[in-house]
Short mmCIF file of C-alpha atoms in Angstrom, two decimals:
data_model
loop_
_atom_site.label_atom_id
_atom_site.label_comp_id
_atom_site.label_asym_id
_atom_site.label_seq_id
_atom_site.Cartn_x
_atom_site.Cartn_y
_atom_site.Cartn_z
CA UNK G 1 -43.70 -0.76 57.40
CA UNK G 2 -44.64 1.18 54.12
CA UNK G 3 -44.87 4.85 54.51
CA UNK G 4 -48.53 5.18 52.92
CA UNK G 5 -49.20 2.50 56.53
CA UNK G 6 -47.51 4.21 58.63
CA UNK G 7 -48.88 7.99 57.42
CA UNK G 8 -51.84 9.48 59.99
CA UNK G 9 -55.03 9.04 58.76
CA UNK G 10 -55.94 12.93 59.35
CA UNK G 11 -53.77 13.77 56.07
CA UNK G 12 -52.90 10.28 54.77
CA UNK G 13 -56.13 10.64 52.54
CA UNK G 14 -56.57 11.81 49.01
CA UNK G 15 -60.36 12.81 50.06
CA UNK G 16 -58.73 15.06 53.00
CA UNK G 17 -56.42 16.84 50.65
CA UNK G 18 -58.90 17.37 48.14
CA UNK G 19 -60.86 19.42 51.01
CA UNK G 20 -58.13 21.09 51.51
CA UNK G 21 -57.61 22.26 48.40
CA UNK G 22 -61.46 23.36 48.60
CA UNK G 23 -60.56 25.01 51.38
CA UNK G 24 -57.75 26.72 50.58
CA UNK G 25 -59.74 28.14 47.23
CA UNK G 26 -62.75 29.42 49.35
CA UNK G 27 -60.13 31.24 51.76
CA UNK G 28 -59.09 32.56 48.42
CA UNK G 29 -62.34 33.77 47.62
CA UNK G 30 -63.02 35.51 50.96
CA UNK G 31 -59.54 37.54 50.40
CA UNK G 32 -60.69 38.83 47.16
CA UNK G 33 -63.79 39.88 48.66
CA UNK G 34 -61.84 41.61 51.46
CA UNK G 35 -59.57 43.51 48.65
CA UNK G 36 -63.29 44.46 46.86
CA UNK G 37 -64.76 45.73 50.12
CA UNK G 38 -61.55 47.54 50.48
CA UNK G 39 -61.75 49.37 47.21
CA UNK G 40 -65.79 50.06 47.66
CA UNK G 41 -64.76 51.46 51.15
CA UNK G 42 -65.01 55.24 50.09
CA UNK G 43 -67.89 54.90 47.79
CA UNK G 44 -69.56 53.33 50.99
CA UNK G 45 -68.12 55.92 52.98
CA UNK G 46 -69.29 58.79 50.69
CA UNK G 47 -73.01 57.44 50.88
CA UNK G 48 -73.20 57.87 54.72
CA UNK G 49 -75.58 60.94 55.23
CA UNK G 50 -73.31 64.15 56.26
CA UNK G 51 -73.18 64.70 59.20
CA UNK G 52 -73.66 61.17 60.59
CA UNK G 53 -71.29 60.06 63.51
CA UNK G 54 -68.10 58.55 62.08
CA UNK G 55 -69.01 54.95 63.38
CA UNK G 56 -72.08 54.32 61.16
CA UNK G 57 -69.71 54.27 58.07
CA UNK G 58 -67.14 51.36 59.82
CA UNK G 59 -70.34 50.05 60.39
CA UNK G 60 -71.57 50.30 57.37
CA UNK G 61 -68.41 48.91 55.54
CA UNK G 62 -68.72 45.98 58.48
CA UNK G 63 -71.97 45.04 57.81
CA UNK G 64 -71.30 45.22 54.01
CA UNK G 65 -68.03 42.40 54.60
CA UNK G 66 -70.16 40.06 57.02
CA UNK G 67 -73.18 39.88 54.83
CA UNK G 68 -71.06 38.65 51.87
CA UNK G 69 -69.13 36.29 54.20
CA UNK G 70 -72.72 35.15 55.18
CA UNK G 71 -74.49 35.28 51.98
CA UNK G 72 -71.21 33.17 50.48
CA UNK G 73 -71.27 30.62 53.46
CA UNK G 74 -74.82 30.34 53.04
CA UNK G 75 -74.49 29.45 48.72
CA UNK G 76 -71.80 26.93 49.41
CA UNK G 77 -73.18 24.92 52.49
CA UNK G 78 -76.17 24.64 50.92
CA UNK G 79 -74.22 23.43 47.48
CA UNK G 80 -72.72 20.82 49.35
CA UNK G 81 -74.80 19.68 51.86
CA UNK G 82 -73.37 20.67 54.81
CA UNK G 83 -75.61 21.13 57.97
CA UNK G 84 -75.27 24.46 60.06
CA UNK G 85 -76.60 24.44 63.68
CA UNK G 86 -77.50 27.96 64.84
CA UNK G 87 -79.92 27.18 67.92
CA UNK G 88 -78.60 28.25 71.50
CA UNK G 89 -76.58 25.36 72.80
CA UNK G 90 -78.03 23.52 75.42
CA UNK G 91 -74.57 22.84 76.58
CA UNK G 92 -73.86 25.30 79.67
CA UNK G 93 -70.43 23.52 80.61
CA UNK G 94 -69.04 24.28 76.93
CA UNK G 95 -70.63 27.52 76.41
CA UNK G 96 -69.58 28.87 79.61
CA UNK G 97 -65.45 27.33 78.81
CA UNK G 98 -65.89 29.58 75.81
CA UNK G 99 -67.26 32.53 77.66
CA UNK G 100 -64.37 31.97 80.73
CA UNK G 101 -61.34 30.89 79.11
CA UNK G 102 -60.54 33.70 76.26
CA UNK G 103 -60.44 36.02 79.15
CA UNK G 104 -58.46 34.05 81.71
CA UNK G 105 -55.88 33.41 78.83
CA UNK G 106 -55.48 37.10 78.11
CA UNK G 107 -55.22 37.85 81.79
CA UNK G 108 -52.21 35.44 82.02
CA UNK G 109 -51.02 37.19 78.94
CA UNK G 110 -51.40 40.83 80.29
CA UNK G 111 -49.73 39.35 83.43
CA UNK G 112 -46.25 38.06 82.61
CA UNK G 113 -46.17 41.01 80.14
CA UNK G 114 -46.45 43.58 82.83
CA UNK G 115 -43.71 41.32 84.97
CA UNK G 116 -41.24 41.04 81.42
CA UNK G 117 -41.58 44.87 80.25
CA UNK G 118 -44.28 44.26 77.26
CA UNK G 119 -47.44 46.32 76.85
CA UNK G 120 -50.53 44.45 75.62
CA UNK G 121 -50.80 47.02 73.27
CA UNK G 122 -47.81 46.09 71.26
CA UNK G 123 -49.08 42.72 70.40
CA UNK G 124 -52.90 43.53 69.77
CA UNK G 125 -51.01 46.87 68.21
CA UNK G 126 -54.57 48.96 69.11
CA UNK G 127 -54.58 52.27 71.31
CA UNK G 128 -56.89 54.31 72.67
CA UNK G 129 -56.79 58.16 74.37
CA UNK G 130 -56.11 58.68 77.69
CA UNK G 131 -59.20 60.53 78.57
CA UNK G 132 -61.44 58.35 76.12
CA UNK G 133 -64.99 57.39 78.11
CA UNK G 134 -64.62 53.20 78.50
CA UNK G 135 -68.48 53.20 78.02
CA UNK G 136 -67.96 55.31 74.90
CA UNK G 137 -65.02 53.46 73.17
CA UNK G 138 -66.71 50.23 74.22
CA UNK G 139 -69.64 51.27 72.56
CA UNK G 140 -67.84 52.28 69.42
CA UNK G 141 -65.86 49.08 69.32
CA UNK G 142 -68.86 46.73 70.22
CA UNK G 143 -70.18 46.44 66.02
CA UNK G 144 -66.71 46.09 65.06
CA UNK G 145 -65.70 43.26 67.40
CA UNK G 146 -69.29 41.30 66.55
CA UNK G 147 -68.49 41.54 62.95
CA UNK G 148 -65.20 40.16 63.51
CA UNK G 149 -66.71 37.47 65.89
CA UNK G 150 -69.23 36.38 63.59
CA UNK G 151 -66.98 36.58 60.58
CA UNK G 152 -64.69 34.45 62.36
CA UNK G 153 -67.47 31.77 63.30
CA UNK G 154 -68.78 31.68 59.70
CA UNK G 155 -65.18 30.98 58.12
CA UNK G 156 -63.93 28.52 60.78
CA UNK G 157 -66.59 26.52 61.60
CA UNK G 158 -69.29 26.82 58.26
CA UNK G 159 -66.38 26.86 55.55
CA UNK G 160 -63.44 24.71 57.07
CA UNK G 161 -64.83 22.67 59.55
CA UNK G 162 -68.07 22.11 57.99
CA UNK G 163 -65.80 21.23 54.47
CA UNK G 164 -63.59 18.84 56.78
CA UNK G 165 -66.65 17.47 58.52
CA UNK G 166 -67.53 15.83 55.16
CA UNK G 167 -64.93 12.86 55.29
CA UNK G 168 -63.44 13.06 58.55
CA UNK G 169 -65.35 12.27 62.17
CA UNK G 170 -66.16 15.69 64.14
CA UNK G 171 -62.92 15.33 66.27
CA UNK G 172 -60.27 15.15 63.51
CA UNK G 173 -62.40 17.88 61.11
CA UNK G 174 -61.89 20.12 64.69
CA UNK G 175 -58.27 19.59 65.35
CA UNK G 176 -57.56 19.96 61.17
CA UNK G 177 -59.41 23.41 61.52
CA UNK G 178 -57.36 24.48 64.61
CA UNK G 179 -54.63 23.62 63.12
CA UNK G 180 -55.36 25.52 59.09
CA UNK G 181 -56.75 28.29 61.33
CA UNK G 182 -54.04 28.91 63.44
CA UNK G 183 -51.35 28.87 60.14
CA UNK G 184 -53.86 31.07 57.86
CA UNK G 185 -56.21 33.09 60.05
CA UNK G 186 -53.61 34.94 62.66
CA UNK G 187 -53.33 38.37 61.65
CA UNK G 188 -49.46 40.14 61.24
CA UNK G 189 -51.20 42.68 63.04
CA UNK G 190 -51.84 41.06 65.66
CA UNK G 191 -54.71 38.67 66.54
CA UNK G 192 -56.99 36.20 64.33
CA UNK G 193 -58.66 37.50 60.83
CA UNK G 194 -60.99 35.89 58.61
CA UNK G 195 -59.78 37.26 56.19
CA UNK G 196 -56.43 35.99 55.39
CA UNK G 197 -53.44 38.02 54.03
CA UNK G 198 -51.87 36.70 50.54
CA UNK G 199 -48.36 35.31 52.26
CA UNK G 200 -50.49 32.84 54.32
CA UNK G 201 -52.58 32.02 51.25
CA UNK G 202 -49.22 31.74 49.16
CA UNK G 203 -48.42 29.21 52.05
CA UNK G 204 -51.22 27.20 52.43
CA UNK G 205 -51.13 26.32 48.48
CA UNK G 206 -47.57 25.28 48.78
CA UNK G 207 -48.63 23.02 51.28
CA UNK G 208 -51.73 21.53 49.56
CA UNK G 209 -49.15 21.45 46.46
CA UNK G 210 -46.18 19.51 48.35
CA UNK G 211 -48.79 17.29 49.75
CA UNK G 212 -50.86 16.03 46.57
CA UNK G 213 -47.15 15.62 45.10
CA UNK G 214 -46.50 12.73 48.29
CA UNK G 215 -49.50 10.89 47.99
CA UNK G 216 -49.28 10.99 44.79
CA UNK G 217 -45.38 9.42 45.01
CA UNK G 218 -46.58 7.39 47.52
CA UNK G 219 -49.69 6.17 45.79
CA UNK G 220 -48.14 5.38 42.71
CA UNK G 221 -44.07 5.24 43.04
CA UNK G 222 -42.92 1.48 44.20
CA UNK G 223 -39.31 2.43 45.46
CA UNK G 224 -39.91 3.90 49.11
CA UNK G 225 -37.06 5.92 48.85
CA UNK G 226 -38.44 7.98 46.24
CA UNK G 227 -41.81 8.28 48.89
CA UNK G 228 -39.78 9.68 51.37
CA UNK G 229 -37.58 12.14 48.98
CA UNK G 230 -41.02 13.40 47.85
CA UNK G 231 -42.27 14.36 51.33
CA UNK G 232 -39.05 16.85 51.85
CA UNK G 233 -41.11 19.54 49.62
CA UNK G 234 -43.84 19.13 52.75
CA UNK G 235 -41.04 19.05 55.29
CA UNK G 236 -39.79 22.39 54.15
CA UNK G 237 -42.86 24.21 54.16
CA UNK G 238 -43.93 23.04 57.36
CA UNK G 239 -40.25 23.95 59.05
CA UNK G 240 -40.69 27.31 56.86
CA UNK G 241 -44.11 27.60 59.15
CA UNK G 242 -41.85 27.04 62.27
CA UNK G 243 -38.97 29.31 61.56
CA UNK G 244 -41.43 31.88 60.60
CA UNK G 245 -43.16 31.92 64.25
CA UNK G 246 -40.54 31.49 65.96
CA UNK G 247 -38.67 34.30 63.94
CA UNK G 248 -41.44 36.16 64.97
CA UNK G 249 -41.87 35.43 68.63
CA UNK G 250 -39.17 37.96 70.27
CA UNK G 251 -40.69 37.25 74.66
CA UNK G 252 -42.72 34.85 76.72
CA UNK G 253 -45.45 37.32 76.16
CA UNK G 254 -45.49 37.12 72.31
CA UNK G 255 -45.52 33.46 72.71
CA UNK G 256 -48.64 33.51 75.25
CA UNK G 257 -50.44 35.66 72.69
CA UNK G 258 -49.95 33.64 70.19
CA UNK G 259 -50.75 30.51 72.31
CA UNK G 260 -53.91 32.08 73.29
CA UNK G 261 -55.34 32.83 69.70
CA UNK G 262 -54.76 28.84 69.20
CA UNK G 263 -56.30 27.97 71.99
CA UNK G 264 -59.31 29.97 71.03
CA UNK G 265 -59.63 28.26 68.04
CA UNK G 266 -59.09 24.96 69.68
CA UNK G 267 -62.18 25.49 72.12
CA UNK G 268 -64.27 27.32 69.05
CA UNK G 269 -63.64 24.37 67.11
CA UNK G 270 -64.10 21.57 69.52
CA UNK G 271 -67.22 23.11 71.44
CA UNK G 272 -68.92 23.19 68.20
CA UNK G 273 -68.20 19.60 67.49
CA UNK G 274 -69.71 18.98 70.84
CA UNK G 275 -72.39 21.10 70.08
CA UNK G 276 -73.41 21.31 66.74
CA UNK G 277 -74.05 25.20 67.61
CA UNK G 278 -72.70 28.30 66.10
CA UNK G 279 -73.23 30.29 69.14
CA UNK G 280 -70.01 28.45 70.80
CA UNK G 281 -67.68 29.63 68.58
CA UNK G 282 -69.12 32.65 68.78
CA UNK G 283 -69.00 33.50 72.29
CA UNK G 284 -65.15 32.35 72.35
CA UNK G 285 -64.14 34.67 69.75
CA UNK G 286 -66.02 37.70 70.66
CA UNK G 287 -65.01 36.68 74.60
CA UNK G 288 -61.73 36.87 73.32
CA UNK G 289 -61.95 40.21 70.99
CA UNK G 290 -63.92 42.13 74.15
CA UNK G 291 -61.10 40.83 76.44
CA UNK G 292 -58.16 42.35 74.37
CA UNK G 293 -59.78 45.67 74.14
CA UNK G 294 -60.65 45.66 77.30
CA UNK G 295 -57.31 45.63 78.64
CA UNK G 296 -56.06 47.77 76.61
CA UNK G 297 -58.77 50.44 77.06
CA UNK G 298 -58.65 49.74 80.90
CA UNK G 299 -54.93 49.49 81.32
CA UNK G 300 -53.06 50.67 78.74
CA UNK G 301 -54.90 53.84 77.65
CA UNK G 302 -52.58 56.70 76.18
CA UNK G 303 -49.68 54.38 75.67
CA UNK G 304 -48.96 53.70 71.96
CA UNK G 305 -45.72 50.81 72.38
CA UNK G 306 -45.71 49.90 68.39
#
């Protein structure tokens, strides 16, 4: 059996790889745009009335990073056709799995890391007082954690899954976004970003990279040993991927966070598949942000374990 045969058709296709490398450039783009927002942050800051509580400027500088996310979204699906279903899904099965299951995941987290010794707070690395009001912090937290929702909705399922979507059937253009999601978009801070850092970037175009080099060996170089020898480049950023995590992963708990942020993205990307609604994805990751704070603030308040 040739190799090009026996390659899976969800990246055994020129047309797949060249959304990726689409992809991979509009992830680009929404870094840069994070770095500009950065650098505007105290001019933004500065034009916040004095004397104004200290949450309208984060929510100022929020609202300034989702409405280019948005506005940028908007420009390209329109560009390149890609449909974006906003009505309320009339799905309640799906919408309430992505309203249940972000916070029965962290629950199982927060679980076996009181039994093994490891404070939530260490892997969402996030603190709060010990006499802060929960109805106060919550309400401080609540625009942050909806621009990160929303953010998150508009970059994994408008940009990547909508870009997939174009020449691949819903369920493969999910499981290819869970899968360049969970690689790109989990924070070294712990938790999932839509704005990804430049090491992940610098990863994901060594990937696209190794890969147009094999199909391009296999495509167009007869002797199959020469195919395979051109897949190792692939091989060794994929096992660098592996290494890296696992590097990274020092307890059970670790490993359930991390498992839970894929998961997440998993049921974001396949309930809007299902759905062809925005709001699913965007009730699993704000589900999921609320729960994490939660615990924290409910559980963990005054401890600082980073």
């Amino acid at each position: 059996m040739s190799l090009r045969r026996s390659m899976p058709a969800a990246v055994g296709s020129v047309p797949v790889v060249a959304e990726l490398v689409v992809v991979v450039c509009l992830l680009l783009g929404l870094h840069l745009w994070r770095r500009a927002v950065t650098a505007l942050q105290p001019t933004l800051v500065a034009a916040v009335p004095e004397g104004t509580a200290a949450p309208v400027g984060s929510l100022l500088i929020g609202g300034v990073l989702l409405a280019g996310v948005v506005a940028f979204a908007a420009v390209y699906a329109t560009l390149r056709g890609i449909e974006v279903g906003v009505r309320p899904s009339a799905d309640r099965r799906t919408l309430g799995l992505a309203l249940a299951v972000p916070p029965a995941l962290v629950a199982v987290t927060k679980l076996v890391g009181v039994l093994t010794g490891v404070p939530y707070n260490a892997l969402t690395m996030s603190a709060y007082g010990a006499d802060a009001p929960v109805a106060a912090v919550l309400s401080f937290l609540g625009p942050g954690l909806l621009v990160g929702a929303l953010s998150l909705t508009v970059v994994c399922q408008v940009l990547v899954q909508g870009t997939f979507a174009r020449v691949v059937e819903r369920g493969r253009a999910a499981l290819l976004t869970t899968v360049l999601a969970a690689v790109v978009l989990t924070s070294s801070t712990g938790g999932l970003t839509a704005f990804p850092d430049r090491g992940k970037l610098a990863v994901a175009v060594g990937f696209v990279l190794a890969l147009a080099l094999a199909l391009y060996a296999v495509d167009e170089v007869d002797r199959e040993w020469v195919q395979y020898l051109a897949y190792l480049p692939v091989s060794a950023v994929v096992a660098l991927v592996i290494v890296s995590w696992v590097a990274a992963t020092g307890s059970v708990a670790e490993l359930l966070f991390g498992a839970t942020h894929v998961a997440v993205l998993a049921l974001a990307a396949a309930g809007y598949a299902r759905t062809d609604s925005l709001v699913v994805p965007a009730v699993a990751y704000l589900s999921l942000l609320l729960s994490e704070e939660t615990v924290v603030l409910l559980f963990e308040a005054g401890m600082r374990s980073w």
